[in-house]
PDB file of C-alpha atoms and ligand atoms in Angstrom:
ATOM      1  CA  MET I   1    -101.591  35.837 160.264  1.00 96.00           C
ATOM      2  CA  LYS I   2    -103.929  33.915 162.571  1.00 98.00           C
ATOM      3  CA  ILE I   3    -107.659  34.668 162.743  1.00 98.00           C
ATOM      4  CA  LEU I   4    -109.797  33.563 165.688  1.00 98.00           C
ATOM      5  CA  VAL I   5    -113.539  33.373 164.920  1.00 98.00           C
ATOM      6  CA  ALA I   6    -116.177  33.035 167.651  1.00 98.00           C
ATOM      7  CA  VAL I   7    -119.206  30.946 166.724  1.00 98.00           C
ATOM      8  CA  LYS I   8    -122.286  30.537 168.875  1.00 98.00           C
ATOM      9  CA  ARG I   9    -124.774  27.666 168.756  1.00 98.00           C
ATOM     10  CA  CYS I  10    -128.187  29.337 168.604  1.00 96.00           C
ATOM     11  CA  VAL I  11    -131.799  28.468 167.889  1.00 95.00           C
ATOM     12  CA  ASP I  12    -132.083  28.164 164.103  1.00 95.00           C
ATOM     13  CA  ALA I  13    -133.172  31.444 162.503  1.00 93.00           C
ATOM     14  CA  ASN I  14    -136.220  29.745 160.912  1.00 94.00           C
ATOM     15  CA  VAL I  15    -137.610  28.346 164.176  1.00 93.00           C
ATOM     16  CA  LYS I  16    -140.511  30.228 165.752  1.00 90.00           C
ATOM     17  CA  VAL I  17    -139.820  29.994 169.461  1.00 89.00           C
ATOM     18  CA  GLY I  18    -142.359  30.290 172.266  1.00 90.00           C
ATOM     19  CA  VAL I  19    -142.148  31.417 175.872  1.00 93.00           C
ATOM     20  CA  LYS I  20    -142.297  28.832 178.685  1.00 93.00           C
ATOM     21  CA  ARG I  21    -145.578  28.701 180.608  1.00 92.00           C
ATOM     22  CA  ASP I  22    -143.896  29.897 183.810  1.00 93.00           C
ATOM     23  CA  ASN I  23    -142.380  32.934 181.992  1.00 92.00           C
ATOM     24  CA  THR I  24    -138.843  31.996 183.066  1.00 91.00           C
ATOM     25  CA  GLY I  25    -137.462  31.889 179.512  1.00 90.00           C
ATOM     26  CA  VAL I  26    -137.849  30.643 175.962  1.00 91.00           C
ATOM     27  CA  ASP I  27    -138.919  27.037 175.476  1.00 91.00           C
ATOM     28  CA  MET I  28    -135.889  25.333 173.945  1.00 89.00           C
ATOM     29  CA  ALA I  29    -137.124  21.727 174.095  1.00 88.00           C
ATOM     30  CA  ASN I  30    -136.450  19.921 170.802  1.00 90.00           C
ATOM     31  CA  VAL I  31    -135.798  23.066 168.752  1.00 94.00           C
ATOM     32  CA  LYS I  32    -133.385  22.978 165.820  1.00 95.00           C
ATOM     33  CA  MET I  33    -130.034  24.606 166.603  1.00 96.00           C
ATOM     34  CA  SER I  34    -127.615  26.154 164.090  1.00 96.00           C
ATOM     35  CA  MET I  35    -124.654  28.485 163.920  1.00 98.00           C
ATOM     36  CA  ASN I  36    -125.611  32.120 164.615  1.00 98.00           C
ATOM     37  CA  PRO I  37    -126.023  33.636 161.104  1.00 97.00           C
ATOM     38  CA  PHE I  38    -123.657  36.566 161.802  1.00 98.00           C
ATOM     39  CA  ASP I  39    -120.987  34.054 162.881  1.00 98.00           C
ATOM     40  CA  GLU I  40    -121.334  32.182 159.591  1.00 98.00           C
ATOM     41  CA  ILE I  41    -120.510  35.490 157.905  1.00 98.00           C
ATOM     42  CA  ALA I  42    -117.495  35.883 160.217  1.00 98.00           C
ATOM     43  CA  VAL I  43    -116.193  32.393 159.379  1.00 98.00           C
ATOM     44  CA  GLU I  44    -116.761  32.990 155.650  1.00 98.00           C
ATOM     45  CA  GLU I  45    -114.808  36.261 155.793  1.00 98.00           C
ATOM     46  CA  ALA I  46    -111.917  34.667 157.694  1.00 98.00           C
ATOM     47  CA  VAL I  47    -111.776  31.771 155.219  1.00 98.00           C
ATOM     48  CA  ARG I  48    -111.837  34.199 152.274  1.00 98.00           C
ATOM     49  CA  LEU I  49    -108.894  36.054 153.842  1.00 98.00           C
ATOM     50  CA  LYS I  50    -107.060  32.745 154.061  1.00 98.00           C
ATOM     51  CA  GLU I  51    -107.904  31.847 150.468  1.00 98.00           C
ATOM     52  CA  ALA I  52    -106.622  35.268 149.389  1.00 97.00           C
ATOM     53  CA  GLY I  53    -103.282  34.501 151.087  1.00 97.00           C
ATOM     54  CA  VAL I  54    -103.780  37.193 153.750  1.00 97.00           C
ATOM     55  CA  ALA I  55    -104.386  34.807 156.659  1.00 97.00           C
ATOM     56  CA  THR I  56    -102.434  31.637 157.362  1.00 97.00           C
ATOM     57  CA  GLU I  57    -104.726  29.951 159.892  1.00 98.00           C
ATOM     58  CA  VAL I  58    -108.387  30.218 160.875  1.00 98.00           C
ATOM     59  CA  ILE I  59    -109.390  28.934 164.325  1.00 98.00           C
ATOM     60  CA  ALA I  60    -113.078  28.635 165.249  1.00 98.00           C
ATOM     61  CA  VAL I  61    -114.053  28.794 168.923  1.00 98.00           C
ATOM     62  CA  SER I  62    -117.355  28.128 170.626  1.00 98.00           C
ATOM     63  CA  ALA I  63    -118.283  28.228 174.299  1.00 98.00           C
ATOM     64  CA  GLY I  64    -121.118  26.119 175.624  1.00 98.00           C
ATOM     65  CA  VAL I  65    -122.478  22.593 175.832  1.00 97.00           C
ATOM     66  CA  ALA I  66    -120.874  19.548 174.166  1.00 98.00           C
ATOM     67  CA  GLN I  67    -123.239  19.876 171.159  1.00 97.00           C
ATOM     68  CA  CYS I  68    -121.403  23.068 170.171  1.00 98.00           C
ATOM     69  CA  GLN I  69    -119.014  20.612 168.526  1.00 98.00           C
ATOM     70  CA  GLU I  70    -121.588  20.370 165.694  1.00 97.00           C
ATOM     71  CA  THR I  71    -121.417  24.149 165.218  1.00 98.00           C
ATOM     72  CA  LEU I  72    -117.639  23.974 165.186  1.00 98.00           C
ATOM     73  CA  ARG I  73    -117.738  21.173 162.577  1.00 98.00           C
ATOM     74  CA  THR I  74    -119.812  23.495 160.382  1.00 98.00           C
ATOM     75  CA  ALA I  75    -117.141  26.188 160.765  1.00 98.00           C
ATOM     76  CA  LEU I  76    -114.501  23.600 159.821  1.00 98.00           C
ATOM     77  CA  ALA I  77    -116.598  22.599 156.785  1.00 98.00           C
ATOM     78  CA  ILE I  78    -116.748  26.241 155.646  1.00 98.00           C
ATOM     79  CA  GLY I  79    -112.950  26.183 155.774  1.00 98.00           C
ATOM     80  CA  ALA I  80    -111.604  26.873 159.275  1.00 98.00           C
ATOM     81  CA  ASP I  81    -108.396  24.916 159.993  1.00 98.00           C
ATOM     82  CA  ARG I  82    -109.040  23.882 163.581  1.00 98.00           C
ATOM     83  CA  ALA I  83    -111.521  24.399 166.366  1.00 98.00           C
ATOM     84  CA  VAL I  84    -111.656  24.909 170.123  1.00 98.00           C
ATOM     85  CA  LEU I  85    -114.652  24.097 172.301  1.00 98.00           C
ATOM     86  CA  ILE I  86    -114.723  25.702 175.729  1.00 98.00           C
ATOM     87  CA  GLU I  87    -117.159  23.286 177.280  1.00 98.00           C
ATOM     88  CA  SER I  88    -119.582  24.419 179.967  1.00 97.00           C
ATOM     89  CA  ASN I  89    -123.159  23.583 180.967  1.00 96.00           C
ATOM     90  CA  GLU I  90    -123.624  27.013 182.576  1.00 93.00           C
ATOM     91  CA  VAL I  91    -125.752  29.686 180.902  1.00 92.00           C
ATOM     92  CA  LEU I  92    -122.938  31.764 179.409  1.00 97.00           C
ATOM     93  CA  GLN I  93    -123.657  35.477 179.426  1.00 97.00           C
ATOM     94  CA  PRO I  94    -121.744  37.892 177.137  1.00 97.00           C
ATOM     95  CA  LEU I  95    -119.303  38.985 179.859  1.00 98.00           C
ATOM     96  CA  ALA I  96    -118.387  35.360 180.611  1.00 98.00           C
ATOM     97  CA  VAL I  97    -117.891  34.608 176.901  1.00 98.00           C
ATOM     98  CA  ALA I  98    -115.792  37.752 176.494  1.00 98.00           C
ATOM     99  CA  LYS I  99    -113.553  36.649 179.409  1.00 98.00           C
ATOM    100  CA  LEU I 100    -113.182  33.171 177.900  1.00 98.00           C
ATOM    101  CA  LEU I 101    -112.282  34.649 174.513  1.00 98.00           C
ATOM    102  CA  ARG I 102    -109.781  37.005 176.121  1.00 98.00           C
ATOM    103  CA  ALA I 103    -108.062  34.023 177.760  1.00 98.00           C
ATOM    104  CA  LEU I 104    -107.924  32.260 174.388  1.00 98.00           C
ATOM    105  CA  VAL I 105    -106.607  35.397 172.684  1.00 98.00           C
ATOM    106  CA  GLU I 106    -103.771  35.423 175.217  1.00 98.00           C
ATOM    107  CA  ARG I 107    -102.938  31.792 174.361  1.00 97.00           C
ATOM    108  CA  GLU I 108    -103.349  31.938 170.598  1.00 97.00           C
ATOM    109  CA  GLN I 109    -102.181  35.516 169.920  1.00 98.00           C
ATOM    110  CA  PRO I 110    -104.334  35.989 166.780  1.00 98.00           C
ATOM    111  CA  SER I 111    -103.921  39.113 164.626  1.00 98.00           C
ATOM    112  CA  LEU I 112    -107.654  39.361 164.128  1.00 98.00           C
ATOM    113  CA  VAL I 113    -110.629  38.214 166.212  1.00 98.00           C
ATOM    114  CA  MET I 114    -113.917  38.053 164.351  1.00 98.00           C
ATOM    115  CA  LEU I 115    -117.347  37.754 165.962  1.00 98.00           C
ATOM    116  CA  GLY I 116    -120.919  38.264 164.841  1.00 98.00           C
ATOM    117  CA  LYS I 117    -122.367  41.663 165.654  1.00 97.00           C
ATOM    118  CA  GLN I 118    -125.009  39.921 167.766  1.00 97.00           C
ATOM    119  CA  ALA I 119    -126.372  36.519 168.626  1.00 97.00           C
ATOM    120  CA  ILE I 120    -129.925  36.074 167.351  1.00 95.00           C
ATOM    121  CA  ASP I 121    -131.032  34.362 170.562  1.00 92.00           C
ATOM    122  CA  ASP I 122    -130.108  36.938 173.210  1.00 91.00           C
ATOM    123  CA  ASP I 123    -129.682  39.930 170.823  1.00 93.00           C
ATOM    124  CA  SER I 124    -127.133  41.291 173.299  1.00 96.00           C
ATOM    125  CA  ASN I 125    -124.633  42.816 170.852  1.00 97.00           C
ATOM    126  CA  GLN I 126    -122.080  42.969 173.692  1.00 98.00           C
ATOM    127  CA  THR I 127    -119.513  40.188 173.426  1.00 98.00           C
ATOM    128  CA  GLY I 128    -117.213  41.740 170.781  1.00 98.00           C
ATOM    129  CA  GLN I 129    -117.185  45.102 172.522  1.00 98.00           C
ATOM    130  CA  MET I 130    -116.510  43.539 175.939  1.00 98.00           C
ATOM    131  CA  LEU I 131    -113.729  41.379 174.509  1.00 98.00           C
ATOM    132  CA  ALA I 132    -112.049  44.404 172.896  1.00 98.00           C
ATOM    133  CA  ALA I 133    -112.179  46.279 176.201  1.00 98.00           C
ATOM    134  CA  LEU I 134    -110.902  43.339 178.284  1.00 98.00           C
ATOM    135  CA  ALA I 135    -108.109  42.476 175.847  1.00 98.00           C
ATOM    136  CA  ARG I 136    -107.317  46.162 175.235  1.00 98.00           C
ATOM    137  CA  LEU I 137    -107.641  45.757 171.476  1.00 98.00           C
ATOM    138  CA  PRO I 138    -109.014  48.228 168.938  1.00 98.00           C
ATOM    139  CA  GLN I 139    -112.472  47.317 167.656  1.00 98.00           C
ATOM    140  CA  ALA I 140    -114.685  47.891 164.636  1.00 98.00           C
ATOM    141  CA  THR I 141    -118.266  46.696 164.987  1.00 97.00           C
ATOM    142  CA  PHE I 142    -120.931  46.053 162.312  1.00 97.00           C
ATOM    143  CA  ALA I 143    -118.361  45.591 159.513  1.00 97.00           C
ATOM    144  CA  SER I 144    -119.680  45.595 155.946  1.00 97.00           C
ATOM    145  CA  LYS I 145    -116.189  45.456 154.351  1.00 97.00           C
ATOM    146  CA  VAL I 146    -112.811  44.389 155.760  1.00 98.00           C
ATOM    147  CA  VAL I 147    -109.474  44.975 154.024  1.00 98.00           C
ATOM    148  CA  ILE I 148    -106.223  43.820 155.656  1.00 97.00           C
ATOM    149  CA  ALA I 149    -102.957  45.405 154.507  1.00 95.00           C
ATOM    150  CA  GLU I 150     -99.654  46.469 156.050  1.00 93.00           C
ATOM    151  CA  GLY I 151    -100.549  45.485 159.599  1.00 93.00           C
ATOM    152  CA  ARG I 152    -103.849  47.354 159.571  1.00 97.00           C
ATOM    153  CA  ALA I 153    -107.500  46.525 159.071  1.00 98.00           C
ATOM    154  CA  THR I 154    -109.598  49.004 157.120  1.00 98.00           C
ATOM    155  CA  VAL I 155    -113.203  48.431 158.049  1.00 98.00           C
ATOM    156  CA  SER I 156    -116.310  49.985 156.483  1.00 97.00           C
ATOM    157  CA  ARG I 157    -119.388  50.117 158.657  1.00 96.00           C
ATOM    158  CA  GLU I 158    -122.881  51.345 158.066  1.00 87.00           C
ATOM    159  CA  VAL I 159    -123.940  54.066 160.456  1.00 90.00           C
ATOM    160  CA  ASP I 160    -127.045  56.254 160.594  1.00 88.00           C
ATOM    161  CA  GLY I 161    -126.994  58.427 157.490  1.00 86.00           C
ATOM    162  CA  GLY I 162    -124.025  56.878 155.681  1.00 89.00           C
ATOM    163  CA  ALA I 163    -120.898  54.748 155.791  1.00 91.00           C
ATOM    164  CA  GLU I 164    -117.943  55.119 158.117  1.00 96.00           C
ATOM    165  CA  THR I 165    -114.444  53.806 157.395  1.00 97.00           C
ATOM    166  CA  LEU I 166    -112.103  52.968 160.272  1.00 98.00           C
ATOM    167  CA  SER I 167    -108.433  52.066 160.162  1.00 98.00           C
ATOM    168  CA  LEU I 168    -107.273  49.813 163.025  1.00 98.00           C
ATOM    169  CA  THR I 169    -103.860  48.549 163.977  1.00 98.00           C
ATOM    170  CA  LEU I 170    -103.675  44.767 164.317  1.00 98.00           C
ATOM    171  CA  PRO I 171    -104.360  42.812 166.456  1.00 98.00           C
ATOM    172  CA  ALA I 172    -107.987  43.953 166.494  1.00 98.00           C
ATOM    173  CA  VAL I 173    -111.561  42.821 167.081  1.00 98.00           C
ATOM    174  CA  VAL I 174    -114.078  43.039 164.228  1.00 98.00           C
ATOM    175  CA  THR I 175    -117.787  42.175 164.414  1.00 98.00           C
ATOM    176  CA  THR I 176    -119.705  41.345 161.254  1.00 98.00           C
ATOM    177  CA  ASP I 177    -122.854  42.804 159.730  1.00 96.00           C
ATOM    178  CA  LEU I 178    -125.120  41.104 157.181  1.00 95.00           C
ATOM    179  CA  ARG I 179    -123.733  42.930 154.168  1.00 94.00           C
ATOM    180  CA  LEU I 180    -120.142  41.735 154.624  1.00 97.00           C
ATOM    181  CA  ASN I 181    -120.556  38.616 152.467  1.00 97.00           C
ATOM    182  CA  GLU I 182    -122.830  35.749 151.568  1.00 97.00           C
ATOM    183  CA  PRO I 183    -121.591  32.536 153.217  1.00 97.00           C
ATOM    184  CA  ARG I 184    -120.892  29.670 150.860  1.00 96.00           C
ATOM    185  CA  TYR I 185    -123.017  26.565 150.568  1.00 94.00           C
ATOM    186  CA  VAL I 186    -121.290  23.800 152.538  1.00 95.00           C
ATOM    187  CA  THR I 187    -120.713  20.764 150.310  1.00 95.00           C
ATOM    188  CA  LEU I 188    -120.703  17.111 151.375  1.00 96.00           C
ATOM    189  CA  PRO I 189    -116.968  16.626 150.633  1.00 96.00           C
ATOM    190  CA  SER I 190    -116.123  19.617 152.850  1.00 97.00           C
ATOM    191  CA  ILE I 191    -118.332  18.189 155.637  1.00 97.00           C
ATOM    192  CA  MET I 192    -116.444  14.880 155.352  1.00 96.00           C
ATOM    193  CA  LYS I 193    -113.091  16.696 155.351  1.00 97.00           C
ATOM    194  CA  ALA I 194    -114.132  18.698 158.416  1.00 97.00           C
ATOM    195  CA  LYS I 195    -114.556  15.500 160.446  1.00 97.00           C
ATOM    196  CA  LYS I 196    -110.795  14.953 160.304  1.00 97.00           C
ATOM    197  CA  LYS I 197    -109.776  18.465 161.336  1.00 98.00           C
ATOM    198  CA  PRO I 198    -108.531  18.998 164.923  1.00 98.00           C
ATOM    199  CA  LEU I 199    -111.046  20.021 167.597  1.00 98.00           C
ATOM    200  CA  ASP I 200    -109.659  20.677 171.088  1.00 98.00           C
ATOM    201  CA  VAL I 201    -111.896  20.702 174.144  1.00 98.00           C
ATOM    202  CA  MET I 202    -111.041  22.773 177.209  1.00 98.00           C
ATOM    203  CA  THR I 203    -112.901  24.083 180.226  1.00 98.00           C
ATOM    204  CA  PRO I 204    -113.444  27.579 181.654  1.00 98.00           C
ATOM    205  CA  GLU I 205    -111.544  26.399 184.770  1.00 97.00           C
ATOM    206  CA  ALA I 206    -108.498  25.505 182.668  1.00 96.00           C
ATOM    207  CA  LEU I 207    -108.599  29.046 181.284  1.00 97.00           C
ATOM    208  CA  GLY I 208    -108.984  30.459 184.812  1.00 97.00           C
ATOM    209  CA  VAL I 209    -112.362  32.070 184.077  1.00 98.00           C
ATOM    210  CA  ASP I 210    -115.339  32.214 186.443  1.00 97.00           C
ATOM    211  CA  VAL I 211    -118.401  31.986 184.175  1.00 97.00           C
ATOM    212  CA  ALA I 212    -121.096  32.238 186.850  1.00 95.00           C
ATOM    213  CA  PRO I 213    -124.013  34.374 185.541  1.00 93.00           C
ATOM    214  CA  ARG I 214    -123.970  37.976 186.764  1.00 94.00           C
ATOM    215  CA  LEU I 215    -127.432  38.921 185.470  1.00 93.00           C
ATOM    216  CA  GLU I 216    -130.747  37.501 186.625  1.00 93.00           C
ATOM    217  CA  THR I 217    -133.688  37.182 184.226  1.00 92.00           C
ATOM    218  CA  LEU I 218    -136.802  38.337 186.051  1.00 94.00           C
ATOM    219  CA  LYS I 219    -139.427  37.516 183.433  1.00 94.00           C
ATOM    220  CA  VAL I 220    -139.809  36.632 179.762  1.00 93.00           C
ATOM    221  CA  SER I 221    -143.153  37.259 178.055  1.00 92.00           C
ATOM    222  CA  GLU I 222    -144.627  37.066 174.555  1.00 89.00           C
ATOM    223  CA  PRO I 223    -144.973  40.351 172.645  1.00 85.00           C
ATOM    224  CA  PRO I 224    -148.549  41.738 172.782  1.00 86.00           C
ATOM    225  CA  LYS I 225    -150.844  40.227 170.136  1.00 86.00           C
ATOM    226  CA  ARG I 226    -151.747  42.571 167.271  1.00 86.00           C
ATOM    227  CA  ALA I 227    -155.395  43.619 167.180  1.00 86.00           C
ATOM    228  CA  ALA I 228    -157.378  42.354 164.176  1.00 88.00           C
ATOM    229  CA  GLY I 229    -157.635  44.704 161.148  1.00 87.00           C
ATOM    230  CA  VAL I 230    -160.868  46.124 159.706  1.00 88.00           C
ATOM    231  CA  LYS I 231    -162.127  46.225 156.114  1.00 92.00           C
ATOM    232  CA  VAL I 232    -163.267  49.596 154.787  1.00 92.00           C
ATOM    233  CA  ALA I 233    -165.957  49.973 152.151  1.00 94.00           C
ATOM    234  CA  ASP I 234    -164.062  52.237 149.745  1.00 95.00           C
ATOM    235  CA  ALA I 235    -161.141  54.654 149.322  1.00 95.00           C
ATOM    236  CA  LYS I 236    -163.152  57.545 150.777  1.00 94.00           C
ATOM    237  CA  ALA I 237    -163.763  55.632 154.008  1.00 94.00           C
ATOM    238  CA  LEU I 238    -160.058  54.745 154.122  1.00 94.00           C
ATOM    239  CA  VAL I 239    -159.063  58.428 153.835  1.00 94.00           C
ATOM    240  CA  VAL I 240    -161.475  59.321 156.634  1.00 92.00           C
ATOM    241  CA  LYS I 241    -160.007  56.606 158.864  1.00 90.00           C
ATOM    242  CA  LEU I 242    -156.434  57.637 158.025  1.00 91.00           C
ATOM    243  CA  THR I 243    -157.084  61.289 158.858  1.00 91.00           C
ATOM    244  CA  THR I 244    -159.133  60.725 161.999  1.00 89.00           C
ATOM    245  CA  GLU I 245    -157.900  57.453 163.510  1.00 85.00           C
ATOM    246  CA  ALA I 246    -154.416  56.622 162.226  1.00 80.00           C
ATOM    247  CA  ARG I 247    -151.583  57.410 164.619  1.00 75.00           C
ATOM    248  CA  VAL I 248    -147.912  56.616 164.871  1.00 68.00           C
ATOM    249  CA  LEU I 249    -147.357  53.859 167.385  1.00 61.00           C
TER     250      LEU I 249
HETATM  251  P1  LIG S 301    -123.937  38.674 171.741  1.00 59.97           P
HETATM  252  O1  LIG S 301    -123.073  39.706 172.398  1.00 59.97           O
HETATM  253  O2  LIG S 301    -124.453  37.623 172.690  1.00 59.97           O
HETATM  254  O3  LIG S 301    -125.051  39.299 170.914  1.00 59.97           O
HETATM  255  O4  LIG S 301    -122.992  37.859 170.730  1.00 59.97           O
HETATM  256  C1  LIG S 301    -122.157  38.522 169.774  1.00 59.97           C
HETATM  257  C2  LIG S 301    -121.180  37.535 169.186  1.00 59.97           C
HETATM  258  O5  LIG S 301    -120.320  37.012 170.206  1.00 59.97           O
HETATM  259  C3  LIG S 301    -121.779  36.316 168.505  1.00 59.97           C
HETATM  260  O6  LIG S 301    -122.192  36.600 167.176  1.00 59.97           O
HETATM  261  C4  LIG S 301    -120.588  35.349 168.549  1.00 59.97           C
HETATM  262  O7  LIG S 301    -119.651  35.647 167.525  1.00 59.97           O
HETATM  263  C5  LIG S 301    -119.952  35.684 169.899  1.00 59.97           C
HETATM  264  N1  LIG S 301    -120.469  34.785 170.948  1.00 59.97           N
HETATM  265  C6  LIG S 301    -121.466  35.023 171.833  1.00 59.97           C
HETATM  266  N2  LIG S 301    -121.668  33.943 172.633  1.00 59.97           N
HETATM  267  C7  LIG S 301    -120.799  32.989 172.220  1.00 59.97           C
HETATM  268  C8  LIG S 301    -120.505  31.657 172.632  1.00 59.97           C
HETATM  269  N3  LIG S 301    -121.160  31.072 173.629  1.00 59.97           N
HETATM  270  N4  LIG S 301    -119.524  30.979 171.981  1.00 59.97           N
HETATM  271  C9  LIG S 301    -118.837  31.566 170.961  1.00 59.97           C
HETATM  272  N5  LIG S 301    -119.073  32.824 170.532  1.00 59.97           N
HETATM  273  C10 LIG S 301    -120.025  33.530 171.146  1.00 59.97           C
END
């Protein structure tokens, strides 16, 4: 069983980004980039399925600039067998990525496609759902447990007020939530080994996909600054403030 895992190169989760002066977007000059944390969880899960003898091959795919190769090397160091970069200098919106992934699904015919539930840069939470619709595959989003057996995936997902369990026929699309697993620490030997694993580069044109942006960003602005707090003299004054001034925002 083949698993295709989509990994996005994003601003590192520990970087505090700022908005550009002209409000056209986030200032990305010289910021540290890393694999989207939800995608690390997806790669870890796929590799665990391989280690458990359920999967036979794990393929990592990233769409974007040439530097996405670094993200793919990280996926290979976690344990993916090979990688595919769909190279493009365009801003790739979720619909474009979903179309690219659909084209790759047609070529590779994986039994399972794993993605993060959302990318921490655009917070779109769209690509997995769009891919499932375009490829006409069943989907389970926000997975906190995945069990593969007898041609089906049983996926637990946290929903408001409890847990839901879905049973999907394979092939299927699954997007990962934080609770699914804790990705392993990547060791130096596995980083060295990853350098020798195959990494193919292709273009959106070769896959027959038009990736031109369909959405226009009108404005990006900082969130409003929080007003300074006040110190109260004692508990009595606090109770007075809470009863007369406090309100739900
Ligand atoms: P989003 O819909 O943008 O929040 O992204 C959801 C998931 O889609 C991510 O966690 C990735 O698994 C995948 N994805 C989004 N953009 C890309 C990309 N450029 N390359 C590879 N995977 C991507």
